[in-house]
Short mmCIF file of C-alpha atoms and ligand atoms in Angstrom, two decimals:
data_model
loop_
_atom_site.label_atom_id
_atom_site.label_comp_id
_atom_site.label_asym_id
_atom_site.label_seq_id
_atom_site.Cartn_x
_atom_site.Cartn_y
_atom_site.Cartn_z
CA MET A 1 31.12 3.56 -0.05
CA ILE A 2 28.94 0.57 -0.77
CA GLN A 3 28.46 0.43 -4.56
CA HIS A 4 30.43 -2.81 -4.76
CA LEU A 5 27.64 -4.61 -2.88
CA PHE A 6 25.24 -4.26 -5.81
CA LYS A 7 24.91 -6.17 -9.07
CA ASN A 8 23.23 -3.09 -10.54
CA PRO A 9 25.11 -0.07 -9.12
CA THR A 10 22.66 2.39 -10.77
CA LEU A 11 20.30 1.51 -7.94
CA PHE A 12 22.55 3.18 -5.39
CA ARG A 13 21.58 6.84 -5.75
CA GLN A 14 22.75 9.71 -3.61
CA ALA A 15 20.42 12.27 -5.13
CA ALA A 16 16.84 13.47 -5.04
CA LEU A 17 14.64 12.60 -8.02
CA ILE A 18 12.72 15.64 -9.26
CA ASP A 19 11.04 15.87 -12.65
CA GLY A 20 13.09 12.95 -13.97
CA GLN A 21 16.41 14.56 -12.96
CA TRP A 22 18.81 13.30 -10.31
CA ILE A 23 19.61 16.31 -8.09
CA THR A 24 22.91 15.76 -6.29
CA GLU A 25 23.33 19.30 -4.92
CA THR A 26 20.98 21.78 -3.30
CA PRO A 27 21.95 25.09 -1.61
CA HIS A 28 21.31 23.44 1.78
CA GLY A 29 24.16 20.90 1.87
CA HIS A 30 23.93 17.18 2.60
CA THR A 31 22.86 14.76 5.35
CA GLU A 32 24.70 11.59 6.21
CA LEU A 33 22.96 8.26 6.34
CA HIS A 34 24.18 5.60 8.78
CA ASN A 35 23.95 1.82 8.87
CA PRO A 36 22.07 0.98 12.11
CA ALA A 37 24.05 -2.28 12.51
CA THR A 38 27.53 -0.80 12.24
CA GLY A 39 27.20 2.96 12.49
CA GLU A 40 29.16 3.39 9.26
CA VAL A 41 28.24 6.16 6.83
CA LEU A 42 26.26 4.68 3.94
CA ALA A 43 25.59 7.74 1.83
CA LYS A 44 25.36 11.51 1.68
CA LEU A 45 22.05 12.85 0.49
CA PRO A 46 21.23 16.36 -0.67
CA ARG A 47 18.93 18.28 1.66
CA CYS A 48 15.66 19.32 0.08
CA LYS A 49 13.68 22.16 1.57
CA GLU A 50 10.68 24.28 0.50
CA ALA A 51 12.06 25.26 -2.92
CA GLU A 52 12.92 21.71 -3.98
CA THR A 53 9.59 20.41 -2.65
CA THR A 54 7.71 23.07 -4.59
CA ARG A 55 9.66 22.15 -7.74
CA ALA A 56 8.70 18.52 -7.31
CA VAL A 57 5.03 19.39 -6.77
CA VAL A 58 4.93 21.63 -9.83
CA ALA A 59 6.64 18.94 -11.92
CA ALA A 60 4.18 16.33 -10.65
CA ASP A 61 1.28 18.59 -11.56
CA LYS A 62 2.64 19.14 -15.06
CA ALA A 63 3.16 15.40 -15.46
CA PHE A 64 -0.36 14.73 -14.15
CA ARG A 65 -1.94 16.73 -16.97
CA MET A 66 -0.42 14.28 -19.44
CA TRP A 67 -0.36 11.04 -17.37
CA ARG A 68 -4.07 11.24 -16.53
CA LYS A 69 -4.89 11.20 -20.25
CA THR A 70 -3.04 7.97 -20.98
CA THR A 71 -5.16 4.85 -21.31
CA ALA A 72 -5.61 2.51 -18.41
CA LYS A 73 -4.04 -0.19 -20.56
CA HIS A 74 -0.91 1.91 -21.11
CA ARG A 75 -0.57 2.73 -17.41
CA SER A 76 -1.08 -0.92 -16.59
CA GLN A 77 1.80 -1.86 -18.89
CA VAL A 78 4.21 0.70 -17.40
CA VAL A 79 3.31 -0.24 -13.82
CA HIS A 80 3.69 -3.89 -14.80
CA ARG A 81 7.17 -3.19 -16.20
CA TRP A 82 8.05 -1.50 -12.90
CA TRP A 83 6.99 -4.69 -11.11
CA GLU A 84 9.18 -6.81 -13.42
CA LEU A 85 12.19 -4.59 -12.72
CA ILE A 86 11.63 -4.71 -8.97
CA VAL A 87 11.53 -8.50 -9.11
CA GLU A 88 14.63 -8.65 -11.36
CA ASN A 89 16.53 -6.44 -8.89
CA LYS A 90 15.22 -8.12 -5.76
CA GLU A 91 18.61 -9.00 -4.31
CA ASP A 92 20.01 -5.47 -4.63
CA LEU A 93 16.85 -3.91 -3.21
CA ALA A 94 16.88 -6.31 -0.27
CA THR A 95 20.53 -5.47 0.41
CA LEU A 96 19.68 -1.76 0.44
CA ILE A 97 16.89 -2.36 2.95
CA THR A 98 19.14 -4.33 5.28
CA LEU A 99 21.89 -1.73 5.02
CA GLU A 100 19.73 1.25 5.84
CA GLU A 101 17.00 -0.27 8.02
CA GLY A 102 18.76 -3.19 9.69
CA LYS A 103 16.30 -6.03 9.18
CA PRO A 104 17.78 -9.47 8.40
CA LEU A 105 18.35 -10.06 4.69
CA SER A 106 15.80 -12.90 4.59
CA GLU A 107 13.14 -10.50 5.89
CA ALA A 108 14.29 -7.81 3.46
CA ARG A 109 13.78 -10.25 0.59
CA GLY A 110 10.33 -10.95 1.96
CA GLU A 111 9.62 -7.22 2.03
CA ILE A 112 10.57 -6.91 -1.64
CA ASP A 113 8.15 -9.73 -2.53
CA TYR A 114 5.48 -7.95 -0.50
CA ALA A 115 6.29 -4.55 -2.04
CA ALA A 116 6.37 -5.94 -5.57
CA GLY A 117 3.01 -7.62 -4.95
CA PHE A 118 1.31 -4.23 -4.66
CA VAL A 119 2.84 -3.05 -7.92
CA GLN A 120 1.76 -6.18 -9.77
CA TRP A 121 -1.73 -6.13 -8.25
CA PHE A 122 -2.38 -2.48 -9.10
CA ALA A 123 -0.98 -2.88 -12.61
CA GLU A 124 -3.88 -5.28 -13.05
CA GLU A 125 -6.40 -3.13 -11.18
CA ALA A 126 -5.61 -0.13 -13.43
CA LYS A 127 -7.75 -1.77 -16.11
CA ARG A 128 -10.66 -2.44 -13.75
CA VAL A 129 -11.41 1.13 -12.66
CA ARG A 130 -14.91 1.86 -13.85
CA GLY A 131 -18.04 3.79 -13.01
CA ASP A 132 -21.63 2.69 -13.37
CA VAL A 133 -25.11 3.66 -14.54
CA ILE A 134 -27.62 4.44 -11.79
CA PRO A 135 -31.38 4.21 -12.44
CA SER A 136 -32.67 7.75 -12.51
CA PRO A 137 -35.82 9.04 -10.76
CA ARG A 138 -36.99 10.67 -14.03
CA GLU A 139 -37.83 9.08 -17.35
CA THR A 140 -35.81 11.65 -19.30
CA GLN A 141 -32.68 11.41 -17.12
CA ARG A 142 -29.72 9.06 -16.94
CA ILE A 143 -27.15 9.08 -14.13
CA VAL A 144 -23.65 7.88 -14.98
CA THR A 145 -20.63 7.78 -12.66
CA LEU A 146 -16.98 8.18 -13.63
CA LYS A 147 -13.89 7.52 -11.54
CA GLN A 148 -11.02 9.91 -12.20
CA PRO A 149 -7.53 10.25 -10.73
CA ILE A 150 -7.30 12.75 -7.88
CA GLY A 151 -4.14 14.53 -9.01
CA VAL A 152 -0.77 15.09 -7.35
CA CYS A 153 -0.38 12.84 -4.31
CA ALA A 154 2.13 13.49 -1.55
CA ALA A 155 3.35 10.29 0.12
CA ILE A 156 5.13 10.50 3.48
CA THR A 157 6.45 7.12 4.57
CA PRO A 158 8.16 5.50 7.58
CA TRP A 159 11.51 3.72 7.86
CA ASN A 160 10.31 0.32 9.05
CA PHE A 161 9.26 -0.98 5.60
CA PRO A 162 11.26 1.24 3.23
CA ALA A 163 9.95 -0.39 0.02
CA ALA A 164 6.49 -1.71 0.81
CA MET A 165 5.18 1.46 2.43
CA ILE A 166 5.98 3.27 -0.83
CA THR A 167 4.66 0.73 -3.33
CA ARG A 168 1.44 0.30 -1.32
CA LYS A 169 0.79 3.96 -2.19
CA ALA A 170 2.56 4.48 -5.50
CA GLY A 171 1.21 1.27 -7.07
CA PRO A 172 -2.45 2.34 -6.91
CA ALA A 173 -1.74 6.06 -7.37
CA LEU A 174 0.25 5.70 -10.59
CA ALA A 175 -2.07 3.00 -11.91
CA ALA A 176 -5.06 5.31 -11.33
CA GLY A 177 -3.41 8.13 -13.30
CA CYS A 178 -2.16 10.22 -10.36
CA THR A 179 1.40 11.45 -9.98
CA MET A 180 3.39 11.34 -6.77
CA VAL A 181 5.95 13.16 -4.66
CA VAL A 182 7.45 10.81 -2.08
CA LYS A 183 9.11 11.93 1.12
CA PRO A 184 10.64 8.74 2.49
CA ALA A 185 11.80 8.55 6.10
CA SER A 186 15.10 10.38 6.38
CA GLN A 187 16.65 7.17 7.77
CA THR A 188 15.71 5.04 4.73
CA PRO A 189 15.79 7.04 1.48
CA LEU A 190 18.05 4.67 -0.49
CA THR A 191 15.37 2.07 -1.16
CA ALA A 192 12.97 4.83 -2.25
CA LEU A 193 15.59 6.21 -4.64
CA ALA A 194 16.24 2.76 -6.09
CA LEU A 195 12.51 2.37 -6.67
CA GLY A 196 12.66 5.77 -8.38
CA GLU A 197 15.48 4.62 -10.66
CA LEU A 198 13.47 1.52 -11.60
CA ALA A 199 10.37 3.65 -12.19
CA MET A 200 12.35 5.73 -14.68
CA GLN A 201 13.63 2.56 -16.38
CA ALA A 202 10.08 1.23 -16.52
CA GLY A 203 9.02 4.24 -18.57
CA PHE A 204 7.15 6.57 -16.24
CA PRO A 205 7.49 10.03 -17.77
CA PRO A 206 9.51 12.66 -15.87
CA GLY A 207 7.60 14.13 -12.94
CA VAL A 208 5.25 11.17 -12.46
CA PHE A 209 7.30 9.78 -9.55
CA ASN A 210 9.51 12.13 -7.53
CA VAL A 211 11.56 11.42 -4.38
CA LEU A 212 12.77 14.09 -1.94
CA THR A 213 15.79 13.56 0.32
CA GLY A 214 17.27 15.08 3.45
CA ASN A 215 16.08 15.57 6.99
CA ASP A 216 14.35 18.95 6.70
CA THR A 217 11.16 17.11 7.43
CA ARG A 218 8.98 19.98 8.55
CA ALA A 219 9.95 22.17 5.62
CA ILE A 220 9.11 19.40 3.15
CA GLY A 221 5.96 18.37 5.03
CA GLY A 222 4.80 21.96 5.28
CA VAL A 223 4.79 22.36 1.50
CA LEU A 224 3.32 18.93 0.81
CA THR A 225 0.37 19.53 3.16
CA SER A 226 -0.37 23.10 2.07
CA HIS A 227 0.49 23.46 -1.62
CA ARG A 228 -2.68 24.01 -3.64
CA LEU A 229 -1.51 21.62 -6.37
CA VAL A 230 -1.26 18.68 -3.96
CA ARG A 231 -4.70 17.06 -3.89
CA LYS A 232 -4.01 14.11 -1.65
CA VAL A 233 -1.76 13.34 1.31
CA THR A 234 -1.11 9.68 1.96
CA PHE A 235 0.84 9.03 5.14
CA THR A 236 2.16 6.01 6.98
CA GLY A 237 3.77 6.61 10.34
CA SER A 238 2.99 7.44 13.92
CA THR A 239 -0.40 8.63 15.14
CA GLU A 240 1.28 11.70 16.61
CA VAL A 241 2.65 12.85 13.25
CA GLY A 242 -0.54 11.80 11.45
CA LYS A 243 -2.50 14.25 13.60
CA VAL A 244 -0.11 17.07 12.69
CA LEU A 245 -0.39 16.29 8.96
CA LEU A 246 -4.20 16.12 9.15
CA GLU A 247 -4.26 19.53 10.81
CA GLN A 248 -1.89 20.98 8.24
CA SER A 249 -3.93 19.49 5.38
CA ALA A 250 -7.18 20.86 6.72
CA SER A 251 -6.71 24.43 5.51
CA SER A 252 -6.73 23.30 1.87
CA ILE A 253 -9.12 20.33 2.42
CA LYS A 254 -6.84 17.68 0.97
CA LYS A 255 -7.98 14.11 0.82
CA CYS A 256 -6.00 12.16 3.38
CA SER A 257 -5.17 8.51 3.93
CA MET A 258 -3.55 7.73 7.26
CA GLU A 259 -1.88 4.43 8.16
CA LEU A 260 -0.92 5.07 11.77
CA GLY A 261 0.34 3.38 14.89
CA GLY A 262 -1.01 0.30 16.61
CA ASN A 263 -1.14 -1.54 19.91
CA ALA A 264 -2.16 -4.97 18.66
CA PRO A 265 -3.63 -7.38 21.19
CA CYS A 266 -2.93 -11.04 20.62
CA ILE A 267 -5.48 -13.18 22.49
CA VAL A 268 -4.58 -16.82 23.09
CA PHE A 269 -7.47 -18.87 24.45
CA ASP A 270 -7.08 -22.03 26.51
CA ASP A 271 -8.25 -24.19 23.58
CA ALA A 272 -5.67 -22.85 21.11
CA ASP A 273 -3.37 -25.19 19.21
CA ILE A 274 -0.18 -24.39 21.08
CA ASP A 275 2.17 -25.17 18.18
CA ILE A 276 0.26 -22.87 15.85
CA ALA A 277 0.02 -20.18 18.54
CA VAL A 278 3.77 -20.23 19.23
CA GLU A 279 4.67 -19.84 15.55
CA GLY A 280 2.04 -17.15 15.00
CA ILE A 281 2.94 -15.11 18.06
CA LEU A 282 6.68 -15.21 17.33
CA VAL A 283 6.25 -13.89 13.81
CA ALA A 284 3.63 -11.33 14.86
CA LYS A 285 5.94 -10.05 17.58
CA PHE A 286 9.52 -10.33 16.37
CA ARG A 287 9.32 -9.64 12.62
CA ASN A 288 11.53 -6.64 11.87
CA THR A 289 12.87 -6.79 15.44
CA GLY A 290 9.41 -5.89 16.72
CA GLN A 291 9.35 -2.68 14.69
CA SER A 292 6.12 -3.27 12.84
CA CYS A 293 2.85 -1.35 13.20
CA ILE A 294 0.94 -4.64 13.41
CA ALA A 295 3.39 -6.21 15.88
CA ALA A 296 1.65 -8.08 18.68
CA ASN A 297 2.18 -5.47 21.39
CA ARG A 298 0.24 -7.27 24.14
CA VAL A 299 0.14 -11.07 24.21
CA MET A 300 -2.90 -11.90 26.35
CA VAL A 301 -2.98 -15.54 27.44
CA GLN A 302 -5.82 -17.37 29.18
CA GLU A 303 -4.80 -18.64 32.62
CA GLY A 304 -5.13 -22.37 31.82
CA ILE A 305 -2.24 -22.30 29.35
CA TYR A 306 -0.35 -19.22 30.55
CA ASP A 307 2.63 -20.94 32.16
CA ALA A 308 3.01 -23.60 29.46
CA LEU A 309 2.86 -21.05 26.65
CA ALA A 310 5.26 -18.70 28.44
CA ALA A 311 7.78 -21.55 28.74
CA ARG A 312 7.44 -22.53 25.07
CA LEU A 313 7.79 -18.94 23.86
CA THR A 314 10.75 -18.25 26.13
CA ALA A 315 12.62 -21.33 24.92
CA ARG A 316 12.24 -20.20 21.32
CA VAL A 317 13.12 -16.56 21.96
CA LYS A 318 16.35 -17.64 23.70
CA GLN A 319 17.40 -19.31 20.43
CA PHE A 320 17.10 -16.18 18.26
CA LYS A 321 20.33 -15.22 16.53
CA VAL A 322 20.98 -11.48 16.95
CA GLY A 323 23.36 -9.55 14.70
CA ASN A 324 24.03 -7.62 11.52
CA GLY A 325 21.22 -8.48 9.11
CA LEU A 326 23.70 -9.17 6.31
CA GLU A 327 25.15 -12.14 8.23
CA ASP A 328 23.82 -15.62 7.56
CA GLY A 329 21.13 -16.90 9.89
CA VAL A 330 20.54 -13.63 11.75
CA GLN A 331 16.90 -13.36 12.87
CA ILE A 332 16.97 -10.20 14.98
CA GLY A 333 18.75 -7.11 13.69
CA PRO A 334 19.52 -3.77 15.31
CA MET A 335 16.84 -1.27 16.20
CA ILE A 336 16.66 1.76 13.99
CA ASP A 337 18.42 4.22 16.33
CA ALA A 338 19.44 5.03 19.90
CA GLY A 339 16.08 6.63 20.67
CA ALA A 340 14.27 3.41 19.77
CA VAL A 341 16.54 1.40 22.12
CA SER A 342 15.96 3.88 24.95
CA LYS A 343 12.19 3.58 24.56
CA VAL A 344 12.36 -0.21 24.79
CA GLU A 345 14.64 0.03 27.79
CA GLU A 346 12.23 2.41 29.55
CA HIS A 347 9.26 0.16 28.85
CA VAL A 348 11.04 -2.89 30.27
CA GLN A 349 12.23 -1.01 33.36
CA ASN A 350 8.73 0.36 33.94
CA ALA A 351 7.23 -3.13 33.68
CA VAL A 352 9.80 -4.69 36.02
CA ALA A 353 9.29 -1.88 38.54
CA GLY A 354 5.57 -2.69 38.42
CA GLY A 355 6.09 -6.38 39.15
CA ALA A 356 6.72 -7.99 35.74
CA ARG A 357 9.22 -10.89 35.57
CA VAL A 358 11.93 -11.09 32.90
CA LEU A 359 11.82 -14.64 31.44
CA THR A 360 14.61 -13.90 28.98
CA GLY A 361 16.44 -10.82 27.73
CA GLY A 362 15.55 -7.56 29.44
CA LYS A 363 18.63 -5.50 28.63
CA ARG A 364 20.82 -4.05 25.89
CA HIS A 365 22.62 -6.69 23.86
CA ALA A 366 26.35 -7.29 24.28
CA LEU A 367 26.78 -6.27 20.61
CA GLY A 368 26.11 -2.70 21.75
CA GLY A 369 24.81 0.08 19.49
CA GLY A 370 21.22 -0.45 18.44
CA PHE A 371 21.01 -4.05 19.59
CA TYR A 372 18.57 -5.11 22.34
CA GLU A 373 18.11 -8.63 23.66
CA PRO A 374 14.93 -10.38 22.49
CA THR A 375 12.82 -10.27 25.63
CA VAL A 376 9.86 -12.04 27.18
CA LEU A 377 8.12 -10.47 30.19
CA ALA A 378 5.62 -12.37 32.36
CA ASP A 379 3.01 -10.99 34.78
CA VAL A 380 2.52 -7.82 32.78
CA THR A 381 -0.60 -5.89 33.76
CA VAL A 382 -2.70 -3.59 31.62
CA GLY A 383 -1.60 -0.24 33.05
CA MET A 384 2.12 -0.74 32.31
CA ALA A 385 3.70 1.36 29.54
CA VAL A 386 4.60 -1.81 27.63
CA ALA A 387 0.88 -2.65 27.35
CA VAL A 388 -0.43 0.87 26.78
CA GLU A 389 2.06 2.35 24.28
CA GLU A 390 3.50 0.98 21.06
CA THR A 391 6.83 -0.49 22.27
CA PHE A 392 8.16 -1.01 18.73
CA GLY A 393 10.93 -3.35 19.76
CA PRO A 394 11.80 -6.99 20.50
CA VAL A 395 9.85 -7.24 23.76
CA MET A 396 6.97 -9.63 24.31
CA PRO A 397 4.77 -8.80 27.31
CA LEU A 398 2.55 -11.64 28.52
CA VAL A 399 -0.71 -10.56 30.17
CA ARG A 400 -2.96 -13.08 31.97
CA PHE A 401 -6.77 -13.20 31.58
CA SER A 402 -9.52 -15.53 32.72
CA THR A 403 -12.75 -14.95 30.76
CA ASP A 404 -13.50 -14.12 27.12
CA ASP A 405 -15.28 -10.91 28.12
CA GLU A 406 -12.30 -9.80 30.18
CA ALA A 407 -10.01 -10.39 27.18
CA ILE A 408 -12.22 -8.35 24.86
CA ILE A 409 -12.50 -5.45 27.32
CA MET A 410 -8.73 -5.42 27.80
CA ALA A 411 -8.05 -5.69 24.06
CA ASN A 412 -10.32 -2.73 23.27
CA ASP A 413 -9.02 -0.55 26.07
CA THR A 414 -6.74 1.48 23.78
CA GLU A 415 -7.07 4.42 21.42
CA PHE A 416 -5.50 2.29 18.68
CA GLY A 417 -7.32 -0.15 16.39
CA LEU A 418 -4.98 -1.47 13.71
CA ALA A 419 -4.49 -5.24 13.99
CA SER A 420 -5.40 -7.96 16.46
CA TYR A 421 -4.68 -11.68 16.64
CA LEU A 422 -6.80 -14.53 17.98
CA PHE A 423 -5.73 -18.11 18.65
CA SER A 424 -8.42 -20.73 19.35
CA LYS A 425 -9.85 -23.90 17.80
CA ASP A 426 -13.43 -22.86 18.63
CA ALA A 427 -15.00 -21.21 15.56
CA ALA A 428 -17.92 -19.69 17.48
CA ARG A 429 -15.59 -18.16 20.02
CA ILE A 430 -13.36 -16.75 17.26
CA TRP A 431 -16.34 -15.32 15.39
CA ARG A 432 -17.78 -13.67 18.53
CA THR A 433 -14.44 -12.18 19.51
CA ALA A 434 -13.54 -11.04 15.99
CA GLU A 435 -16.83 -9.15 15.77
CA ALA A 436 -16.35 -7.52 19.16
CA ILE A 437 -12.75 -6.50 18.76
CA GLU A 438 -12.04 -2.92 17.70
CA SER A 439 -9.43 -3.25 14.97
CA GLY A 440 -9.31 -2.98 11.20
CA MET A 441 -7.66 -6.38 10.79
CA VAL A 442 -7.93 -9.66 12.71
CA GLY A 443 -5.42 -12.48 12.29
CA ILE A 444 -6.99 -15.81 13.24
CA ASN A 445 -4.58 -18.62 14.10
CA THR A 446 -1.85 -16.77 12.20
CA GLY A 447 0.64 -13.97 12.75
CA MET A 448 0.99 -13.17 9.04
CA ILE A 449 -1.87 -11.04 7.79
CA SER A 450 -0.32 -8.66 5.24
CA ASN A 451 -0.56 -9.15 1.50
CA GLU A 452 -1.54 -7.10 -1.50
CA LEU A 453 -4.93 -8.80 -1.88
CA ALA A 454 -6.25 -7.75 1.53
CA PRO A 455 -7.40 -4.28 2.67
CA PHE A 456 -4.79 -3.10 5.16
CA GLY A 457 -5.78 -0.36 7.57
CA GLY A 458 -6.97 0.63 10.99
CA ILE A 459 -9.86 2.17 12.90
CA LYS A 460 -9.91 4.56 15.89
CA GLN A 461 -6.60 6.45 16.06
CA SER A 462 -4.85 3.88 13.86
CA GLY A 463 -5.94 5.51 10.66
CA LEU A 464 -8.19 6.47 7.82
CA GLY A 465 -8.56 4.52 4.59
CA ARG A 466 -7.30 1.18 3.32
CA GLU A 467 -4.28 0.13 1.27
CA GLY A 468 -4.02 -2.93 -0.98
CA SER A 469 -6.90 -5.07 -2.30
CA HIS A 470 -9.52 -3.92 -4.80
CA TYR A 471 -10.46 -1.16 -2.32
CA GLY A 472 -6.97 0.35 -2.38
CA ILE A 473 -7.19 2.14 -5.71
CA ASP A 474 -10.32 4.07 -4.67
CA GLU A 475 -8.13 6.09 -2.31
CA TYR A 476 -6.63 7.70 -5.44
CA LEU A 477 -9.85 8.23 -7.39
CA GLU A 478 -12.58 10.84 -7.32
CA LEU A 479 -16.15 9.87 -8.07
CA LYS A 480 -17.97 12.18 -10.46
CA TYR A 481 -21.51 11.76 -11.65
CA LEU A 482 -23.08 12.99 -14.85
CA CYS A 483 -26.77 13.73 -14.77
CA TRP A 484 -28.06 13.63 -18.36
CA ASP A 485 -31.49 15.04 -19.02
CA GLY A 486 -33.58 15.60 -22.11
CA LEU A 487 -33.51 11.96 -23.20
CA GLN A 488 -36.85 10.74 -24.50
CA PRO A 489 -38.06 7.32 -23.28
CA ALA A 490 -37.38 4.55 -25.77
CA PHE A 491 -39.85 4.32 -28.64
CA GLY A 492 -42.54 1.66 -28.19
P1 NAP B 501 7.03 8.91 12.15
O1 NAP B 501 7.99 9.48 13.11
O2 NAP B 501 5.60 9.30 12.28
O3 NAP B 501 7.59 9.27 10.70
C1 NAP B 501 6.95 8.82 9.54
C2 NAP B 501 7.27 9.77 8.41
O4 NAP B 501 6.75 11.05 8.72
C3 NAP B 501 8.76 9.96 8.17
O5 NAP B 501 8.97 10.13 6.80
C4 NAP B 501 9.04 11.26 8.91
O6 NAP B 501 10.15 11.97 8.40
C5 NAP B 501 7.78 12.02 8.60
N1 NAP B 501 7.50 13.13 9.49
C6 NAP B 501 7.73 13.23 10.81
N2 NAP B 501 7.31 14.45 11.27
C7 NAP B 501 6.83 15.11 10.19
C8 NAP B 501 6.27 16.42 10.00
N3 NAP B 501 6.12 17.27 10.99
N4 NAP B 501 5.90 16.76 8.75
C9 NAP B 501 6.04 15.91 7.71
N5 NAP B 501 6.57 14.67 7.83
C10 NAP B 501 6.94 14.27 9.07
O7 NAP B 501 7.03 7.31 12.17
P2 NAP B 501 8.28 6.33 12.03
O8 NAP B 501 9.03 6.37 13.32
O9 NAP B 501 9.02 6.56 10.78
O10 NAP B 501 7.53 4.93 11.87
C11 NAP B 501 7.02 4.24 12.93
C12 NAP B 501 5.54 4.50 13.10
O11 NAP B 501 4.86 4.21 11.88
C13 NAP B 501 4.92 3.59 14.13
O12 NAP B 501 4.00 4.31 14.90
C14 NAP B 501 4.20 2.54 13.28
O13 NAP B 501 3.13 1.91 13.93
C15 NAP B 501 3.75 3.37 12.14
N6 NAP B 501 3.48 2.52 10.96
C16 NAP B 501 2.19 2.34 10.58
C17 NAP B 501 1.91 1.51 9.51
C18 NAP B 501 0.50 1.27 9.07
O14 NAP B 501 0.33 0.74 7.97
N7 NAP B 501 -0.51 1.62 9.85
C19 NAP B 501 2.96 0.89 8.82
C20 NAP B 501 4.26 1.12 9.23
C21 NAP B 501 4.51 1.95 10.32
P3 NAP B 501 11.61 11.84 9.08
O15 NAP B 501 12.03 10.45 8.87
O16 NAP B 501 12.40 12.80 8.27
O17 NAP B 501 11.44 12.21 10.51
#
């Protein structure tokens, strides 16, 4: 086992967290968790099913009745303590992420900074939740609004950012006075459990933050989307699964936030600063081995700079160090599993069969297992799978365009609308394109757009709602208004 890798071994938990108790056994046995870089068994987690999920929901509801009554100042302090503990344990948390998800340790550290940022931000925002007074149409009436926590929130999260996708939800939910049952991806529960341990140490009462384990996904999801005590479902993952969860949540009209898949266009105009574009595109494409919802999925380059940019990008991609994320200097880790590698392989083969040229990479890596060579494809056209679907891997397809209008039409020709990227020195051109592009977020001369201060989220089939920023806490609040009558106008 891997306890020896941690300074604080209490963070390595092989148990579900329900009502403040660590549950190491259920009647359904255990699932094994594997390191995607080595294949070794990392942990054995108890399998939760309907009964354990129901227990967690009931515990969260009981905790909600008390947690909602605490003052905003108190909740702010507890959430703030959670942030301090996450920061203090950054190295262990980053190691857990690399072990279970595969991303290089430097990126895992970056994810912990990002994840902690949401907790810190929403600790502060807890104190700023307030309603208002609306001028009434009658002299004797006053209209006052209150914002109140929704209740028990079910969070279902993906494997690609095992910490940040949880804190982006739990930070605002717990700060608002909600309680939460988290179902992390079955491939990355260890980070979620470590966050649970730190939440307990921070002083959240039992039942406020619960984490379910195992791979009985449909059983757990079925309860979370139908139980009458769950008032909100907050999901990050694929559009396909998001649709299923929305359907399941419909029968009990739960509030839903959906952070779904993307197919981000990255438009590089002829007048772009090439140095800035190269850095921005590389980070937008290859962070987390290309397994990011806002990864640049289609790099669209104007014809005047196409060949020069392709050469610059290819030279850099050839230099990437591929390997186990725990090793020094590794920039590209393994993909999450064999299915993910097969999808990338199919996309590349489909593109090559359609006339694309492999500038570098284009096949499984000699390291075997989940490793795929960082790849650049030229002469990609819009109908190819690599430009239509979310590839979710280390493959950069370069598409050629000539006019601005053509680029915008191509960029918007997708059911997704999460992120997009623009590279140009012409402010008017950027402004025009940013307004026309159908996405919730636009990176301009940068490939790094995520932080806790900005509202993250998509349009079209990329999602509903926003996470982070001062908008993020509203996803966990209900607006109520009080209409007071019988008040006499002020004397005199
Ligand atoms: P996924 O297959 O949709 O899974 C996401 C989560 O949903 C996992 O916890 C999964 O559990 C669970 N799940 C799957 N089927 C379910 C069901 N029937 N009922 C209840 N839960 C169910 O996505 P993924 O492969 O983990 O993540 C990659 C996807 O997430 C990509 O499409 C990416 O773009 C998207 N993503 C979006 C954002 C965003 O902010 N918009 C951020 C990150 C990722 P199991 O693990 O047990 O299957």
